[in-house]
Every structure is written in structure tokens, then in C-alpha cells.
Coordinates of C-alpha atoms and ligand atoms in Angstrom, one line a residue:
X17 CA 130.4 96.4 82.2
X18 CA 131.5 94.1 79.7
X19 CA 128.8 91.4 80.8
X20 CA 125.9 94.5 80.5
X21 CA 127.8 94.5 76.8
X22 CA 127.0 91.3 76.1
X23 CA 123.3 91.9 76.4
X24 CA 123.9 94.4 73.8
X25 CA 120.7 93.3 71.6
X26 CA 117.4 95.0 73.5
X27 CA 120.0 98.0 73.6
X28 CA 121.9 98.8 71.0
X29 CA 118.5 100.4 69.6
X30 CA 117.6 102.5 72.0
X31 CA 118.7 106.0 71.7
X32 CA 122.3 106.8 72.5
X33 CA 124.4 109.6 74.4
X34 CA 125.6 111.4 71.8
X35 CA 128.8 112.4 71.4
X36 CA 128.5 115.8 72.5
X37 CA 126.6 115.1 75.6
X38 CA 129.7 113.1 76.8
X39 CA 132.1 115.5 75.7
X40 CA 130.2 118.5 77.3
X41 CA 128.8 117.5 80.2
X42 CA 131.0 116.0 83.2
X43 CA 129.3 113.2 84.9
X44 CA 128.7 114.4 88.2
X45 CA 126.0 117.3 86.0
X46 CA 124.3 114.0 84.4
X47 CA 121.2 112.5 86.2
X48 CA 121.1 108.7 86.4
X49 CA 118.2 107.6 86.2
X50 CA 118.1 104.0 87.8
X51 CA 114.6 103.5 86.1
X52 CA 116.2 103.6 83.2
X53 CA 119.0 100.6 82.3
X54 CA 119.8 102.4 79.3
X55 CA 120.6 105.9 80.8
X56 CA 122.6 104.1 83.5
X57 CA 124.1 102.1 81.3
X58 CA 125.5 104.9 78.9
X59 CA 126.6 106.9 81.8
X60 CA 129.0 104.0 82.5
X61 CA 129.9 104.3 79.2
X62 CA 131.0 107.6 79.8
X63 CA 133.0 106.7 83.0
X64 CA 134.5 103.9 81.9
X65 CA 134.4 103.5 77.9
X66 CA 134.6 99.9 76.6
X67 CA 134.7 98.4 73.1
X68 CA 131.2 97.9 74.2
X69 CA 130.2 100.9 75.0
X70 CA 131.4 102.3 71.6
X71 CA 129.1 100.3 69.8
X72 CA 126.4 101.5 71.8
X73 CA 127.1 105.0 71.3
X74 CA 127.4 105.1 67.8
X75 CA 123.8 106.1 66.2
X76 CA 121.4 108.4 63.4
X77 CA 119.1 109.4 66.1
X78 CA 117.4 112.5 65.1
X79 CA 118.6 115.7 66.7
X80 CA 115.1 116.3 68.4
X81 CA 115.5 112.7 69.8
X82 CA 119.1 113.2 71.2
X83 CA 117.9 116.5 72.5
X84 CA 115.1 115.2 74.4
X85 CA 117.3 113.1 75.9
X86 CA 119.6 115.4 76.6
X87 CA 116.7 117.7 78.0
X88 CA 115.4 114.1 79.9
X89 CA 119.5 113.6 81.9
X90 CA 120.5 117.0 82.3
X91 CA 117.9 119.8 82.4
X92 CA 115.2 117.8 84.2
X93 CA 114.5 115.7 87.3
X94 CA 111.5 112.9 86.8
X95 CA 109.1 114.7 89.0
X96 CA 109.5 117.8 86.9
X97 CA 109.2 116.3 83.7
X98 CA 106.2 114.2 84.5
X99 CA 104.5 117.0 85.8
X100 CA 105.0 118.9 82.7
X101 CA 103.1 116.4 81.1
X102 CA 100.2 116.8 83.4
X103 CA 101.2 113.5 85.3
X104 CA 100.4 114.2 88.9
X105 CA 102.1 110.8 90.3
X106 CA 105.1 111.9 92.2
X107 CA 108.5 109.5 92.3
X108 CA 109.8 108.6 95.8
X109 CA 111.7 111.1 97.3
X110 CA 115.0 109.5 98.4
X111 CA 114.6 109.5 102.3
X112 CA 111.4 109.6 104.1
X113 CA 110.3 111.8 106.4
X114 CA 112.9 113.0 108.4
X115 CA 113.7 111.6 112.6
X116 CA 113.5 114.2 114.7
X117 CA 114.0 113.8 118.9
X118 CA 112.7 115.5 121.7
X119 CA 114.0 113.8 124.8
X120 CA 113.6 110.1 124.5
X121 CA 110.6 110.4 121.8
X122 CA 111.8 109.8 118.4
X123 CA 108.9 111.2 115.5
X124 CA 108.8 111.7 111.7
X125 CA 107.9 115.0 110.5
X126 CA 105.4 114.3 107.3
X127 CA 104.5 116.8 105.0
X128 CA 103.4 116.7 101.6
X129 CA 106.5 116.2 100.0
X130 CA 107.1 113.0 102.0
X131 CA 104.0 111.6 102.2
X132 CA 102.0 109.6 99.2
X133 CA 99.3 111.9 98.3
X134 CA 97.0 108.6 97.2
X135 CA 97.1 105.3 97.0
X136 CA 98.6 104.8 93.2
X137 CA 101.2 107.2 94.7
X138 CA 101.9 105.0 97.7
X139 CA 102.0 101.6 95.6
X140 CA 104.6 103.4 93.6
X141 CA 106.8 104.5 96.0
X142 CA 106.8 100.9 97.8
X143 CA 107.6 99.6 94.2
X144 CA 110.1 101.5 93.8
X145 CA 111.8 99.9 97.2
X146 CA 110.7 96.9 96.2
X147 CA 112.3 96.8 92.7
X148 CA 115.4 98.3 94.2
X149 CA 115.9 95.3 96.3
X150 CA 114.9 92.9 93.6
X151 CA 117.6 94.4 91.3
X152 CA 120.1 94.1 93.5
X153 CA 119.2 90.5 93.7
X154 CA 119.0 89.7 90.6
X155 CA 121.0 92.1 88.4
X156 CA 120.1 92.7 84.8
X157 CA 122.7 90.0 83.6
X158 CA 121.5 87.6 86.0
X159 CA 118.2 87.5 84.3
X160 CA 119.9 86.6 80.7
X161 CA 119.9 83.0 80.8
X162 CA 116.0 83.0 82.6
X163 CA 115.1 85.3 79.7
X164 CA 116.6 82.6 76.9
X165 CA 114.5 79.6 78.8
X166 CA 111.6 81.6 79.1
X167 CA 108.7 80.1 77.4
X168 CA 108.3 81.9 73.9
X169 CA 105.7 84.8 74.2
X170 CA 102.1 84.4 72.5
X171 CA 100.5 86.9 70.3
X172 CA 98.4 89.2 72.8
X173 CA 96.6 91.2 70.6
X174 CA 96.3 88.8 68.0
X175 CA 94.5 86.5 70.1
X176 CA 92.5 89.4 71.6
X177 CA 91.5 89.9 67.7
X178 CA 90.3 86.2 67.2
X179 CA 88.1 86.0 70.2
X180 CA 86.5 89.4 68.9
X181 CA 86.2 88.2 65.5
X182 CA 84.7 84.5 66.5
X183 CA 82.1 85.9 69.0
X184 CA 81.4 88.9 67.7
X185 CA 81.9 90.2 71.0
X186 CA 84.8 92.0 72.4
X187 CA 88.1 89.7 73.1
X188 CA 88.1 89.0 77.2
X189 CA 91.1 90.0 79.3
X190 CA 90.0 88.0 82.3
X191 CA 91.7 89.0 85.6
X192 CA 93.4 86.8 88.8
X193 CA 92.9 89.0 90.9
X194 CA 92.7 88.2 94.9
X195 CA 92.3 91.4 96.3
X196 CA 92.4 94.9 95.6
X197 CA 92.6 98.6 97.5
X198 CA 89.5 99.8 96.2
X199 CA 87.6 96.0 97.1
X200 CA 89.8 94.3 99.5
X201 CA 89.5 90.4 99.4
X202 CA 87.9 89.4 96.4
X203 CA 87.6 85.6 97.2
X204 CA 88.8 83.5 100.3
X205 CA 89.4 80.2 98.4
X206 CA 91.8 81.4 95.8
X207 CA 93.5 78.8 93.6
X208 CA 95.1 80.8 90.7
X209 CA 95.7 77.7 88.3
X210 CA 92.4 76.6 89.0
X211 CA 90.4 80.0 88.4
X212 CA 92.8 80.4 84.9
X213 CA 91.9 77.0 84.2
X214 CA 88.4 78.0 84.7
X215 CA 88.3 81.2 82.6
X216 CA 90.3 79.4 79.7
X217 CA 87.1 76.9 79.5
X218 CA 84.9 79.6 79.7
X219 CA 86.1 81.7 76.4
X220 CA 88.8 84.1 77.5
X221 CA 91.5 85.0 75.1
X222 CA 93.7 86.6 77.5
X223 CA 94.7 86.2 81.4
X224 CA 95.5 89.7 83.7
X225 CA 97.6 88.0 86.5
X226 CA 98.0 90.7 89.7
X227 CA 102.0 90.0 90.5
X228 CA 101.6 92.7 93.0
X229 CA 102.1 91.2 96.5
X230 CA 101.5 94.0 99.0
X231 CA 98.1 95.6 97.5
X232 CA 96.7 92.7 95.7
X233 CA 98.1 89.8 97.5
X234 CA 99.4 88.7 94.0
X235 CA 102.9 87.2 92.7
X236 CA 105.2 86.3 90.0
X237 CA 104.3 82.9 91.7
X238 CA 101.3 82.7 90.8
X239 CA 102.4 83.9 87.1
X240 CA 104.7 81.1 86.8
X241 CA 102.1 78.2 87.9
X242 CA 99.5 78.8 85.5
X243 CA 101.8 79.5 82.7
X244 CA 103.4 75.8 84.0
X245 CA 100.1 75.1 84.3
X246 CA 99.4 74.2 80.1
X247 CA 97.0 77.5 79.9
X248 CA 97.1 78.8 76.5
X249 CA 95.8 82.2 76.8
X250 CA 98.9 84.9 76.7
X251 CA 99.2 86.5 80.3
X252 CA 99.6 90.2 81.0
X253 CA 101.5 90.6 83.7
X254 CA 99.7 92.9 85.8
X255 CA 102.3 95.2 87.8
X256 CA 103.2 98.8 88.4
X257 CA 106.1 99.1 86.3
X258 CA 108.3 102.1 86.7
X259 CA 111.8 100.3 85.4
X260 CA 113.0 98.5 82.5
X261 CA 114.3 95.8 84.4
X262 CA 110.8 95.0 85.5
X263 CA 110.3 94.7 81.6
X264 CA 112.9 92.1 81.2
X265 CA 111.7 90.3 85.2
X266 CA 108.2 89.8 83.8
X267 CA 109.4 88.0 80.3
X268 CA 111.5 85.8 82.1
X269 CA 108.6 84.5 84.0
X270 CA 106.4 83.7 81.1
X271 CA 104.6 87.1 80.9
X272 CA 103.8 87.8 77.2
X273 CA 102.2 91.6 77.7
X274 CA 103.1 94.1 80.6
X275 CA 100.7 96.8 81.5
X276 CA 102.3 100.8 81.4
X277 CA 100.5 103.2 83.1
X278 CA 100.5 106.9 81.6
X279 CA 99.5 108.5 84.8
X280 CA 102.6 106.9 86.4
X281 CA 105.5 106.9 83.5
X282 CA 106.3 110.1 81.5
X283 CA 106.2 109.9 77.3
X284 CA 109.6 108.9 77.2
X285 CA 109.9 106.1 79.8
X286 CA 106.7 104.8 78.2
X287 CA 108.8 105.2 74.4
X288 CA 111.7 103.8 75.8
X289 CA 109.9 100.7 77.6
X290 CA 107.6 99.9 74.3
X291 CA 111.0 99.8 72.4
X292 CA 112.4 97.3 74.9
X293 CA 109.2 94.9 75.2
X294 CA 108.7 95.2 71.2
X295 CA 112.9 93.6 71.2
X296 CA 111.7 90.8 74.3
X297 CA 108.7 89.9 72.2
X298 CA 106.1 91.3 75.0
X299 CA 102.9 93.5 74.1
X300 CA 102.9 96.6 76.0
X301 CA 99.2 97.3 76.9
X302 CA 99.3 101.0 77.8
X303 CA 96.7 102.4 80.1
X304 CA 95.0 105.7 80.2
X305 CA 92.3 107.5 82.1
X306 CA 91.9 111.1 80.6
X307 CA 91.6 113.3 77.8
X308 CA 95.6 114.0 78.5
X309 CA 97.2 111.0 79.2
X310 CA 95.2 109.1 76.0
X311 CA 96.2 112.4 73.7
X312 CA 100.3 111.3 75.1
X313 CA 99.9 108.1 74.7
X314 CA 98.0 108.2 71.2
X315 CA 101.5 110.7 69.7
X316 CA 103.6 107.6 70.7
X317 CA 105.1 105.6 68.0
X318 CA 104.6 101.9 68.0
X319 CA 101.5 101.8 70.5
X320 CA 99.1 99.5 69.5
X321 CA 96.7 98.2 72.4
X322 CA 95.5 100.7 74.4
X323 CA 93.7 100.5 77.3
X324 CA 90.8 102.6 79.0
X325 CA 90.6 102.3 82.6
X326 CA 87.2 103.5 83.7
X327 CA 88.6 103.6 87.4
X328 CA 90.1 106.5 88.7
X329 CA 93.4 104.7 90.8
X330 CA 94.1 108.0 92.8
X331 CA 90.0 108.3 93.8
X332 CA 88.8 104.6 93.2
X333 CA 85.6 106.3 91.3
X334 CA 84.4 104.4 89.0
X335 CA 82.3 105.6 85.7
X336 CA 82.2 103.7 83.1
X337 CA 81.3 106.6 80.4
X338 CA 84.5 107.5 80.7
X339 CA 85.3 104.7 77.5
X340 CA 82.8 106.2 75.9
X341 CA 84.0 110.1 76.9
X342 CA 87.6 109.3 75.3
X343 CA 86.6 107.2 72.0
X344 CA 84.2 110.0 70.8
X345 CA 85.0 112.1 67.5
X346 CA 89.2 112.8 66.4
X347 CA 90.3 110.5 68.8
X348 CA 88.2 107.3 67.6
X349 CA 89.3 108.5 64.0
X350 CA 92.8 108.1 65.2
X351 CA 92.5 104.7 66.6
X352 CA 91.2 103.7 63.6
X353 CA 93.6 105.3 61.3
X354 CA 96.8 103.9 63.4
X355 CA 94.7 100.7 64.1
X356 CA 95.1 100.4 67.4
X357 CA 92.9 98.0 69.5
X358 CA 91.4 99.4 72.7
X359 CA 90.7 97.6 75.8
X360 CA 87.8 98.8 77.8
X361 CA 88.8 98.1 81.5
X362 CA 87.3 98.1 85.4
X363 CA 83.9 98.3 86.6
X364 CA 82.1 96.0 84.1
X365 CA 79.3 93.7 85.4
X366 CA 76.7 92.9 83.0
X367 CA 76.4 92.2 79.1
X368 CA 74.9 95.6 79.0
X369 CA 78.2 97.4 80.3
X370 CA 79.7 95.0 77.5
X371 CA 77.5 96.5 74.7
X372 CA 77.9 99.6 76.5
X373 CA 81.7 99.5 75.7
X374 CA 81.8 97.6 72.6
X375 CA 79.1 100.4 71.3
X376 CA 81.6 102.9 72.1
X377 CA 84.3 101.5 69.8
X378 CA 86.9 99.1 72.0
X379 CA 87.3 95.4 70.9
X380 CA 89.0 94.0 74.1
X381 CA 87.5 94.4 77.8
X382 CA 89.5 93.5 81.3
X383 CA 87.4 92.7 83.8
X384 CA 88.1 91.3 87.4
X385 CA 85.7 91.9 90.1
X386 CA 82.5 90.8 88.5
X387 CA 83.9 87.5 87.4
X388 CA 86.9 86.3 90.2
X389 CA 83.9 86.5 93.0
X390 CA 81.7 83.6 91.1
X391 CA 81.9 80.2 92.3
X392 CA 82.4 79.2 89.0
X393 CA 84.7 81.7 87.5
X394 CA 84.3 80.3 83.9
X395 CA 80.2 80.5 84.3
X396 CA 80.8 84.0 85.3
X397 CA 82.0 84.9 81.8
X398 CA 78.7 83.5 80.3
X399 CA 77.1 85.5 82.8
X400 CA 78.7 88.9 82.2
X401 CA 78.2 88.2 78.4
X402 CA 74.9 87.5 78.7
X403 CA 75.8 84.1 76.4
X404 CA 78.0 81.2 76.0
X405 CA 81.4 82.1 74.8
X406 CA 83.5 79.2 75.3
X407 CA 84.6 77.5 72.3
X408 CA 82.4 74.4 72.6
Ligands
LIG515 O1 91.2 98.2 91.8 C1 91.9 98.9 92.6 O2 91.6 99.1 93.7 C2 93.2 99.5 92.1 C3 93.8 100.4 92.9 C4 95.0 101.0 92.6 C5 95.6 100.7 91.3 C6 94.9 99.8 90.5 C7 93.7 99.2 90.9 N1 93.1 98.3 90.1 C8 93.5 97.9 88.8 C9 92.4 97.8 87.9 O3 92.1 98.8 87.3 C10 91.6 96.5 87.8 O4 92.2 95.5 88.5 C11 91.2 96.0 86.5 O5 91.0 97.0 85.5 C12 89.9 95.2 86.6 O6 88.9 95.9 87.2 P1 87.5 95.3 87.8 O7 86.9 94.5 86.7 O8 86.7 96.4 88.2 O9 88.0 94.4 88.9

């Protein structure tokens, strides 16, 4: 408790349990949510109530913000709450499918409640194992003193902004990707430092690096490296994040921007996790698909780099009109008003998808596929621009 306390900083900012919510509401009625530290970490408070814990419960929240949090721990369970918001992602149930014997045969009974419905549903329920495990392993307080050697994070957007306003073109987000579900192996011989390397000479202003090991056959490894490695371009840290602590895992492995998805985490995990990479000096690049999920994401305070993905990651489809779809009339206006800078993402191959997108309004593309499958990953770039863009 006291050594959560003494993390106090990312926070003592974050939306407390008021007072009444303690008072009224015993905790066995209170759902923990182990996604998110600061939930758990003020139900502790209630258990056990510390000089630290005092501090973190005293705030000037608004009432609607203490309510939906209250609405969030008590009246709520995730799946329910994200599915009132039109998110049709499910969390992992607790158990899996059920044993059941019949003489010596031992089977599973699946049924839709068990089973992942798609793939982004059955990457998030291994996450969620996966980053179970890895908390247990390293605990939020074990990451403190990886966080304070962590090498400082670099400006995301900024650069993203520099490359758009040197080329004229839209800022590239280019991907180390190895694999994928959709595409399977990308490229045999894959050296991440060396295909970084590659993409840095050949005018990106950003890196994606795939961390995910199980569908992408990517890793915090390989994050590490090239950041070791002398690249300058900020990273993204490409990963399915569904807890805070993966927030706080990712900066203390050089990461300087972490993708959210809002087909996967409800408005207020995505509030509560911009909050938390805004205090760790990370850019949260949040990622929609829809109508919906860019309307949520668009009412959130403090967004400011969106991302369009033009892949469906339930369906794999692939259209790339949807950028254009969800950047036309109020929306656009909106964009432009709060000045947010939008990242057209997925399925771009030639430097007329590029136009394509950056005709439609976004000033950042990520793209993987069409450039991680050259020889010459750097000559890709030139290619899908249809020009030189390095800085020579
Ligand atoms: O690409 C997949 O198969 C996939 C499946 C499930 C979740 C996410 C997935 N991809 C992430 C991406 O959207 C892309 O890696 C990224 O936008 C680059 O796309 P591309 O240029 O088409 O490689």
C-alpha cells in the first residue's frame, strides 16, 4: 500500500472515490476492476485507509464525474457498459468453457459466451491472461525505477507535424510489423533494427513497433533494440492495451505513444488511460473505425491524434473510403476546431491511396504491409509516395 502511495504522482489526478461511495457502499458491492490501477487502488483505500490513501481521496471532481464513476464500480459490469456504448468486444469471462466427463472422455462445452466471437475478441482475451501474468511479475511498483531510467519520450505528434509540413505530404507512421492475422508472415528475414534503420533513412517521422508476440510475432524486445539502437523517430508502441499498467510497461521500454482502441476500451478507460499517458509523457494515438466509436472518441477531453483504421479487425475488410466516410461534413469541422491531427491507417499501397487520404483531410498515415515486404524497406517509402522523402 504504502509503496503504491509512493507512486502517488500519475494518480493523485485521476478521479477519486468519493466520500460517500466509501461510506455507502461495503466493499464486497464494489467491482474491482483490475484494468484499472486506480479503481483497485482506491478500493484498498477503502479496506485499509492510509495517510496515503487520504490524499488520494481528497478532490473537486464534478458530481457527474464522481457519479459516473460511481455508475462505472457499482451499477455496471465492463461488458455491460461497453456494450452500451455500442462496443461489441466482449472482456474475458473468468473461466473458460466449462470440463465436463462422460466416462473417461473429458470435453469443453463452448457456447457463445465462452468462445471469442472474432479474432480482435480472441487477441483480447489472451491479453488479458497475458497481462495478468506479467503483472504479477512485475508489479506496478516494480516498474518505478524502469520508468525513471526510461529514455525521455519524444514529441509524437509534433514530429508527425514536421514531416507533414517539410514534404507537404502526410507525416509517415511506418510499421515493424512481422506478421499479422489478416496477412500471416510479412517477411522471412526480419531484422527489426535494421528495417527501423531503413525507414528512418527513408523519411519516416514516426515508428509503429508490433510488441504483440502471439499474433504478430512482435515484442517489447524488439522495442527496446531499436530504441538502443540510436533511431530518432518516436515509437508507438503497438499493443492491445486493455490496462493501465500496460500504460506504464510500454514507457518504461522507451515507447513514446501507445495505441487505444475504441472498439475495445469503453469512454472512460480510454479518459482514464489518456490522463495517465498525458502524466508519463506518452501520446495516446486513439483508434476508430465507425461513425460511433469516432463520435466517443471525438467528446473525449484531451484527445489529440486520432487515428482512422480503414480495416475492419473483427472482419479483416479492408476499404479505404472509410477515412474519407468519417472526415466528411461536422466531424471534419470538429477536428479542425479542437485541432486534432488524424492518422489515416491500413491498407495503403500507392501515392494515390496517399492523396486519396490526405485529400480527405488526415495529416499522418500508418502503413505496414505495403512497405515491411520490400527489400529495401526505406525505398519502399519513395515508392508508396510516389517521391523521395528522405531528408537528403
Ligand atoms: O492486420 C491485422 O490482421 C490485424 C488483425 C487484428 C487486429 C489488428 C490488426 N492489424 C493492425 C493494423 O491495423 C495494421 O497493423 C496497421 O494499421 C497497418 O496496416 P497495413 O498497412 O495494412 O499493414
Amino acid at each position: 500500500m504504502e509503496a503504491m502511495a509512493s507512486l502517488k504522482s500519475p494518480f493523485q489526478s485521476l478521479p477519486p472515490f468519493s466520500s460517500t461511495l466509501r461510506t455507502s457502499f461495503p466493499p464486497t458491492r464494489v467491482y474491482i476492476s483490475t484494468r484499472n490501477p486506480f479503481l483497485t487502488f482506491s478500493v484498498r483505500a477503502q479496506m485499509e485507509p492510509t495517510e496515503g490513501s487520504a490524499a488520494i481521496v481528497s478532490s473537486s471532481e464534478p458530481v457527474e464525474e464522481v457519479l459516473k464513476v460511481k455508475e462505472w464500480e457499482v451499477g455496471m459490469f465492463h461488458n455491460e457498459v461497453a456494450a452500451s456504448q455500442g462496443i461489441r468486444i466482449r472482456r474475458r469471462p473468468p473461466t473458460g468453457p466449462p470440463l465436463h466427463y462422460v466416462g473417461p472422455f473429458e470435453f469443453r462445452l463452448q457456447n457463445e459466451g465462452n468462445t471469442p466471437r472474432n479474432i480482435l475478441e480472441e487477441i483480447v482475451w489472451n491479453k488479458d491472461v497475458e497481462v495478468a501474468k506479467l503483472k504479477e511479475r512485475k508489479p506496478l511498483i516494480s516498474l518505478k525505477k524502469a520508468l525513471a531510467d526510461a529514455p525521455p519520450a519524444r514529441d509524437f505528434i509534433g514530429a508527425l507535424r514536421a514531416a507533414n509540413e517539410r514534404t507537404g505530404l502526410p507525416g509517415l507512421i511506418a510499421e515493424v510489423k512481422k506478421a499479422s492475422p489478416s496477412r500471416g508472415i510479412l517477411r522471412e528475414d526480419f531484422d527489426p533494427v535494421e528495417i527501423a534503420q531503413s525507414y528512418e533513412k527513408g523519411g519516416a517521422a514516426c515508428l509503429s513497433v508490433l510488441t504483440d508476440e502471439k499474433y504478430f510475432k512482435g515484442s517489447f524486445e524488439n522495442l527496446e533494440l531499436i530504441r538502443k539502437a540510436g533511431v530518432k523517430c518516436p515509437l508507438l508502441c503497438k499493443e492491445f492495451i486493455i490496462d493501465a499498467w500496460q500504460l506504464y510497461y510500454a514507457r518504461s521500454k522507451g515507447a513514446d505513444a501507445v495505441l487505444l482502441i475504441a472498439s475495445v476500451l469503453p469512454d472512460l478507460d480510454i479518459k482514464y488511460m489518456v490522463k495517465i499517458c498525458k502524466l508519463l509523457g506518452l501520446t495516446a494515438l486513439v483508434e476508430v473505425h465507425d461513425e460511433r466509436e469516432f463520435d466517443r472518441v471525438l467528446g473525449i477531453e484531451g484527445i489529440e491524434l486520432i487515428g482512422i483504421n480503414n480495416r475492419n479487425l473483427e472482419t479483416f475488410e479492408l476499404d479505404i473510403s472509410i477515412t474519407k466516410k468519417l472526415l466528411e461534413g461536422e466531424r471534419r469541422k470538429i477536428v479542425h476546431e479542437k485541432n486534432i491531427t488524424i492518422v489515416g491507417e491500413s491498407g495503403l499501397f500507392t501515392p494515390d491511396d496517399i492523396a486519396y487520404v490526405q485529400e480527405a483531410g488526415v495529416k499522418a498515415v500508418l502503413v505496414g504491409e505495403s512497405i515491411v515486404k520490400q527489400s529495401d524497406p526505406g525505398k519502399g517509402i519513395s515508392n508508396l509516395f510516389g517521391k523521395d522523402i528522405s531528408h537528403s
